[in-house]
Amino acid sequence: MRAGLKTGIVGRELTCLDSTTSTQDVARELADKGSPDGTVVMALSQQAGRGRLGRSWFSPEGTLAASIVLKPPLRLLRLLPAISSLAVLRALKTFRIQAAIKWPNDVMIRGKKVCGILIENAFTAGKYDFSVVGIGINVNFDTGRYPEIAEIATSLSTELKREVLVSRVALHLFTELDKLYTRIHNSESIFREWARQMETLGHTIAVKSGEETIYGMAERLTPEGNLLLRLADGSTREVVAGDVTVLKESTNK
Ligand code: BTN
């Protein structure tokens, strides 16, 4: 992997583990001890993988778990969901897989989730230190063997009907992330590409945000990456975090 990685920033320090609790914790420890921008920790399985909104993340063998320490300027922090989900999309494209983004940064193939992204930011006394971008991809695993997720999740091997090397997926992922991170200042074009790839826009959706479920038409993204909904009474509502379900397909994206 190391030999194949021709990146400038992402992967300049690389830790590969067979198994760990959560790569997020290992990466954070390294960053706390001064590891540089672009430090990567990857594992072939996790015992305590975590997902967004306080959920756990299933990481058996056959999945890729990677956490990348990134230190963008604070004003560009809002671009991390965009560059990380676009990097996954581009990496999957090298395997001829057409995927799409479900807001904020789930990666979907034909409506089923293949990858989840968790971004955790570290601050000391109110000052921004670094972010840890956690990316979990279902590579070689038969989702059919897990009835609790079979309807909502897929994997690369399920889609391709063959297994792929986890290290190849990782290599493409880090390469694409490096390209996007290097041009993170180009925020307008990154945002445009992100919106183009986001299947959520233009649909009538339900967003579960905390205890509340909000219904509306996903009109556009705000410059912060929040989702702007048009409600039935014509008013708008900005959503910062939540789980999206598409209720009605539409084409006026
Ligand atoms: C989600 O969709 O809820 C986000 C899932 C993020 C999972 C990845 S796997 C690598 C990293 N380590 C973790 O414990 N979580 C993230």
Short mmCIF file of N, CA and C and ligand atoms in Angstrom, two decimals, residues 22-24 46 48-52 57 65-67 106 113 116-118 134-136, ligand 1:
data_model
loop_
_atom_site.label_atom_id
_atom_site.label_comp_id
_atom_site.label_asym_id
_atom_site.label_seq_id
_atom_site.Cartn_x
_atom_site.Cartn_y
_atom_site.Cartn_z
N SER A 22 -11.80 1.48 17.62
CA SER A 22 -12.28 2.41 16.59
C SER A 22 -11.08 3.17 16.04
N THR A 23 -10.96 3.21 14.73
CA THR A 23 -9.83 3.95 14.12
C THR A 23 -9.92 5.43 14.47
N GLN A 24 -11.14 5.91 14.77
CA GLN A 24 -11.30 7.31 15.15
C GLN A 24 -10.45 7.63 16.39
N GLN A 46 -13.28 -3.50 13.24
CA GLN A 46 -13.32 -2.71 14.47
C GLN A 46 -14.30 -3.38 15.44
N ALA A 48 -15.48 -1.58 18.14
CA ALA A 48 -16.36 -0.53 18.68
C ALA A 48 -16.45 0.63 17.68
N GLY A 49 -16.73 0.27 16.42
CA GLY A 49 -16.88 1.30 15.39
C GLY A 49 -18.07 2.19 15.73
N ARG A 50 -17.94 3.49 15.51
CA ARG A 50 -19.08 4.34 15.79
C ARG A 50 -19.52 5.12 14.56
N GLY A 51 -20.83 5.41 14.55
CA GLY A 51 -21.41 6.11 13.42
C GLY A 51 -21.91 7.48 13.82
N ARG A 52 -22.64 8.12 12.93
CA ARG A 52 -23.19 9.45 13.23
C ARG A 52 -24.29 9.33 14.27
N TRP A 57 -21.29 1.44 14.55
CA TRP A 57 -21.04 1.13 13.13
C TRP A 57 -20.49 -0.29 13.03
N ALA A 65 -12.22 0.30 7.32
CA ALA A 65 -12.42 1.39 8.28
C ALA A 65 -11.18 2.28 8.21
N ALA A 66 -11.38 3.54 7.88
CA ALA A 66 -10.23 4.45 7.78
C ALA A 66 -10.55 5.77 8.46
N SER A 67 -9.59 6.28 9.19
CA SER A 67 -9.75 7.61 9.80
C SER A 67 -8.57 8.47 9.36
N ASP A 106 -23.76 10.17 3.31
CA ASP A 106 -23.83 8.73 3.10
C ASP A 106 -23.59 8.47 1.61
N LYS A 113 -27.07 1.78 1.25
CA LYS A 113 -25.86 2.42 1.76
C LYS A 113 -24.64 1.51 1.64
N GLY A 116 -20.44 4.94 5.09
CA GLY A 116 -20.84 6.00 6.03
C GLY A 116 -19.63 6.83 6.42
N ILE A 117 -19.87 8.08 6.70
CA ILE A 117 -18.76 9.00 7.04
C ILE A 117 -19.09 9.74 8.33
N LEU A 118 -18.12 9.76 9.22
CA LEU A 118 -18.28 10.44 10.51
C LEU A 118 -17.14 11.45 10.65
N GLY A 134 -13.76 9.93 9.47
CA GLY A 134 -13.87 8.47 9.53
C GLY A 134 -14.71 7.96 8.39
N ILE A 135 -14.16 7.04 7.62
CA ILE A 135 -14.87 6.51 6.44
C ILE A 135 -14.97 4.99 6.56
N GLY A 136 -16.18 4.49 6.52
CA GLY A 136 -16.40 3.04 6.59
C GLY A 136 -17.03 2.57 5.29
C1 BTN B 1 -22.43 6.70 9.71
O1 BTN B 1 -22.93 6.51 8.60
O2 BTN B 1 -23.13 6.68 10.74
C2 BTN B 1 -20.95 6.98 9.81
C3 BTN B 1 -20.13 5.72 9.93
C4 BTN B 1 -18.63 5.98 10.03
C5 BTN B 1 -17.84 4.70 10.23
C6 BTN B 1 -16.36 4.92 10.17
S1 BTN B 1 -15.45 3.42 10.03
C7 BTN B 1 -13.97 4.27 10.28
C8 BTN B 1 -14.24 5.25 11.40
N1 BTN B 1 -14.11 4.59 12.69
C9 BTN B 1 -15.27 4.59 13.37
O3 BTN B 1 -15.43 4.12 14.52
N2 BTN B 1 -16.23 5.16 12.64
C10 BTN B 1 -15.74 5.64 11.36
#
